[in-house]
Amino acid sequence: PFARPSIWPRSLFPMAHQMDPALVREIKSLPGNDACVDCLAPNPQWASVSFGTLFCLECSGQHRGLGVHISFVRSVTMDSWSGDQIAMMRQGGNGKLRDFFTERGVPNQMRIVAKYHK
């Protein structure tokens, strides 16, 4: 593993930790977060920090294919999360992103690569 050289400022290496179960429940309780933002599969376990949304395993692979500059993907339960990433998830939500897309005429059924590159 990569160790932080003692001469580098701590701010370059923000603390990260796994989400505790209460935080996972909080994030999943946001409007629309009970289903994948893209295909509506129940109980999504993956997240896009970039959009503050949750999605299923299948859609997570498609989001990873978009590149981290578009959708930064994390496992809700297996990955470590920084405070800023958690804040993004608290401010987001599948319902908010679906509403955003609907207001702009982007259908939820649109292929992921087309929807997020539009």
PDB file of C-alpha atoms in Angstrom:
ATOM      1  CA  PRO A   1       0.000   0.000   0.000  1.00  0.00           C
ATOM      2  CA  PHE A   2       0.959   3.595  -0.581  1.00  0.00           C
ATOM      3  CA  ALA A   3       2.190   5.370   2.547  1.00  0.00           C
ATOM      4  CA  ARG A   4       2.007   9.132   2.943  1.00  0.00           C
ATOM      5  CA  PRO A   5       5.492  10.626   3.156  1.00  0.00           C
ATOM      6  CA  SER A   6       5.777  12.636   6.374  1.00  0.00           C
ATOM      7  CA  ILE A   7       6.742  15.789   4.479  1.00  0.00           C
ATOM      8  CA  TRP A   8       3.452  15.883   2.503  1.00  0.00           C
ATOM      9  CA  PRO A   9       0.539  17.806   4.011  1.00  0.00           C
ATOM     10  CA  ARG A  10      -2.206  15.684   5.548  1.00  0.00           C
ATOM     11  CA  SER A  11      -4.816  17.565   3.443  1.00  0.00           C
ATOM     12  CA  LEU A  12      -3.567  15.702   0.353  1.00  0.00           C
ATOM     13  CA  PHE A  13      -4.603  12.433   2.015  1.00  0.00           C
ATOM     14  CA  PRO A  14      -8.077  12.930   3.511  1.00  0.00           C
ATOM     15  CA  MET A  15      -9.253  10.351   6.018  1.00  0.00           C
ATOM     16  CA  ALA A  16     -11.480   7.673   4.529  1.00  0.00           C
ATOM     17  CA  HIS A  17     -13.467   4.930   6.206  1.00  0.00           C
ATOM     18  CA  GLN A  18     -16.210   2.452   5.476  1.00  0.00           C
ATOM     19  CA  MET A  19     -19.763   3.680   5.893  1.00  0.00           C
ATOM     20  CA  ASP A  20     -21.290   2.497   9.127  1.00  0.00           C
ATOM     21  CA  PRO A  21     -24.683   0.751   8.886  1.00  0.00           C
ATOM     22  CA  ALA A  22     -26.600   3.790  10.189  1.00  0.00           C
ATOM     23  CA  LEU A  23     -25.104   5.972   7.467  1.00  0.00           C
ATOM     24  CA  VAL A  24     -25.911   3.363   4.805  1.00  0.00           C
ATOM     25  CA  ARG A  25     -29.534   3.378   6.025  1.00  0.00           C
ATOM     26  CA  GLU A  26     -29.590   7.194   5.917  1.00  0.00           C
ATOM     27  CA  ILE A  27     -28.320   7.294   2.333  1.00  0.00           C
ATOM     28  CA  LYS A  28     -30.696   4.529   1.234  1.00  0.00           C
ATOM     29  CA  SER A  29     -33.643   6.386   2.813  1.00  0.00           C
ATOM     30  CA  LEU A  30     -33.261   9.361   0.462  1.00  0.00           C
ATOM     31  CA  PRO A  31     -36.089   9.615  -2.112  1.00  0.00           C
ATOM     32  CA  GLY A  32     -35.637   7.064  -4.888  1.00  0.00           C
ATOM     33  CA  ASN A  33     -32.589   5.382  -3.342  1.00  0.00           C
ATOM     34  CA  ASP A  34     -34.473   2.127  -2.729  1.00  0.00           C
ATOM     35  CA  ALA A  35     -34.003   1.241  -6.424  1.00  0.00           C
ATOM     36  CA  CYS A  36     -31.260   1.600  -9.037  1.00  0.00           C
ATOM     37  CA  VAL A  37     -31.290   5.097 -10.520  1.00  0.00           C
ATOM     38  CA  ASP A  38     -30.957   3.688 -14.047  1.00  0.00           C
ATOM     39  CA  CYS A  39     -32.853   0.374 -14.268  1.00  0.00           C
ATOM     40  CA  LEU A  40     -34.968   0.507 -11.074  1.00  0.00           C
ATOM     41  CA  ALA A  41     -33.646  -2.839  -9.745  1.00  0.00           C
ATOM     42  CA  PRO A  42     -34.318  -3.015  -5.992  1.00  0.00           C
ATOM     43  CA  ASN A  43     -31.735  -2.571  -3.219  1.00  0.00           C
ATOM     44  CA  PRO A  44     -28.819  -0.907  -5.074  1.00  0.00           C
ATOM     45  CA  GLN A  45     -25.388  -1.492  -3.510  1.00  0.00           C
ATOM     46  CA  TRP A  46     -23.182   0.737  -5.699  1.00  0.00           C
ATOM     47  CA  ALA A  47     -22.890   4.506  -5.882  1.00  0.00           C
ATOM     48  CA  SER A  48     -21.792   7.314  -8.155  1.00  0.00           C
ATOM     49  CA  VAL A  49     -20.173   9.902  -5.910  1.00  0.00           C
ATOM     50  CA  SER A  50     -20.237  12.306  -8.875  1.00  0.00           C
ATOM     51  CA  PHE A  51     -24.036  12.242  -9.038  1.00  0.00           C
ATOM     52  CA  GLY A  52     -24.868  11.248  -5.444  1.00  0.00           C
ATOM     53  CA  THR A  53     -26.865   8.269  -6.694  1.00  0.00           C
ATOM     54  CA  LEU A  54     -27.195   4.535  -6.095  1.00  0.00           C
ATOM     55  CA  PHE A  55     -27.346   1.770  -8.673  1.00  0.00           C
ATOM     56  CA  CYS A  56     -27.226  -2.010  -9.082  1.00  0.00           C
ATOM     57  CA  LEU A  57     -24.189  -4.178  -9.837  1.00  0.00           C
ATOM     58  CA  GLU A  58     -24.980  -4.408 -13.554  1.00  0.00           C
ATOM     59  CA  CYS A  59     -25.337  -0.645 -13.956  1.00  0.00           C
ATOM     60  CA  SER A  60     -22.202  -0.065 -11.846  1.00  0.00           C
ATOM     61  CA  GLY A  61     -20.153  -1.747 -14.576  1.00  0.00           C
ATOM     62  CA  GLN A  62     -21.603   0.610 -17.153  1.00  0.00           C
ATOM     63  CA  HIS A  63     -20.887   3.609 -14.918  1.00  0.00           C
ATOM     64  CA  ARG A  64     -17.288   2.447 -14.466  1.00  0.00           C
ATOM     65  CA  GLY A  65     -17.044   2.309 -18.251  1.00  0.00           C
ATOM     66  CA  LEU A  66     -17.917   6.017 -18.441  1.00  0.00           C
ATOM     67  CA  GLY A  67     -14.665   6.863 -16.659  1.00  0.00           C
ATOM     68  CA  VAL A  68     -14.037   8.431 -13.269  1.00  0.00           C
ATOM     69  CA  HIS A  69     -14.172  11.909 -14.805  1.00  0.00           C
ATOM     70  CA  ILE A  70     -17.896  11.334 -15.410  1.00  0.00           C
ATOM     71  CA  SER A  71     -19.026   8.850 -12.742  1.00  0.00           C
ATOM     72  CA  PHE A  72     -16.804   7.997  -9.771  1.00  0.00           C
ATOM     73  CA  VAL A  73     -18.086   4.579  -8.621  1.00  0.00           C
ATOM     74  CA  ARG A  74     -17.853   3.179  -5.079  1.00  0.00           C
ATOM     75  CA  SER A  75     -19.347   0.163  -3.324  1.00  0.00           C
ATOM     76  CA  VAL A  76     -21.671   1.339  -0.577  1.00  0.00           C
ATOM     77  CA  THR A  77     -20.491  -1.398   1.783  1.00  0.00           C
ATOM     78  CA  MET A  78     -17.024  -2.524   0.648  1.00  0.00           C
ATOM     79  CA  ASP A  79     -15.148   0.680  -0.225  1.00  0.00           C
ATOM     80  CA  SER A  80     -13.735   3.400   1.989  1.00  0.00           C
ATOM     81  CA  TRP A  81     -15.398   6.811   1.852  1.00  0.00           C
ATOM     82  CA  SER A  82     -14.033  10.287   2.613  1.00  0.00           C
ATOM     83  CA  GLY A  83     -16.113  12.891   4.409  1.00  0.00           C
ATOM     84  CA  ASP A  84     -16.520  14.870   1.168  1.00  0.00           C
ATOM     85  CA  GLN A  85     -17.765  11.779  -0.686  1.00  0.00           C
ATOM     86  CA  ILE A  86     -20.303  11.057   2.056  1.00  0.00           C
ATOM     87  CA  ALA A  87     -21.455  14.686   1.914  1.00  0.00           C
ATOM     88  CA  MET A  88     -22.032  14.321  -1.855  1.00  0.00           C
ATOM     89  CA  MET A  89     -24.184  11.247  -1.243  1.00  0.00           C
ATOM     90  CA  ARG A  90     -26.207  13.053   1.444  1.00  0.00           C
ATOM     91  CA  GLN A  91     -26.896  15.967  -0.921  1.00  0.00           C
ATOM     92  CA  GLY A  92     -27.779  13.762  -3.875  1.00  0.00           C
ATOM     93  CA  GLY A  93     -30.353  11.062  -4.308  1.00  0.00           C
ATOM     94  CA  ASN A  94     -31.832   9.042  -7.125  1.00  0.00           C
ATOM     95  CA  GLY A  95     -35.086  11.005  -7.002  1.00  0.00           C
ATOM     96  CA  LYS A  96     -33.261  14.309  -7.523  1.00  0.00           C
ATOM     97  CA  LEU A  97     -31.286  13.019 -10.516  1.00  0.00           C
ATOM     98  CA  ARG A  98     -34.343  11.406 -12.119  1.00  0.00           C
ATOM     99  CA  ASP A  99     -36.262  14.693 -11.693  1.00  0.00           C
ATOM    100  CA  PHE A 100     -33.318  16.594 -13.210  1.00  0.00           C
ATOM    101  CA  PHE A 101     -33.284  14.296 -16.243  1.00  0.00           C
ATOM    102  CA  THR A 102     -37.081  14.404 -16.638  1.00  0.00           C
ATOM    103  CA  GLU A 103     -37.104  18.228 -16.555  1.00  0.00           C
ATOM    104  CA  ARG A 104     -34.593  18.188 -19.414  1.00  0.00           C
ATOM    105  CA  GLY A 105     -36.394  15.577 -21.514  1.00  0.00           C
ATOM    106  CA  VAL A 106     -33.911  12.764 -20.832  1.00  0.00           C
ATOM    107  CA  PRO A 107     -35.849   9.481 -20.568  1.00  0.00           C
ATOM    108  CA  ASN A 108     -34.864   7.132 -17.734  1.00  0.00           C
ATOM    109  CA  GLN A 109     -34.819   4.200 -20.196  1.00  0.00           C
ATOM    110  CA  MET A 110     -32.057   5.822 -22.274  1.00  0.00           C
ATOM    111  CA  ARG A 111     -28.830   3.799 -22.416  1.00  0.00           C
ATOM    112  CA  ILE A 112     -26.438   4.817 -19.638  1.00  0.00           C
ATOM    113  CA  VAL A 113     -23.642   5.847 -21.988  1.00  0.00           C
ATOM    114  CA  ALA A 114     -26.002   8.155 -23.906  1.00  0.00           C
ATOM    115  CA  LYS A 115     -27.763   9.501 -20.812  1.00  0.00           C
ATOM    116  CA  TYR A 116     -24.628  10.599 -18.988  1.00  0.00           C
ATOM    117  CA  HIS A 117     -22.769  11.908 -22.046  1.00  0.00           C
ATOM    118  CA  LYS A 118     -25.714  14.033 -23.187  1.00  0.00           C
TER     119      LYS A 118
END
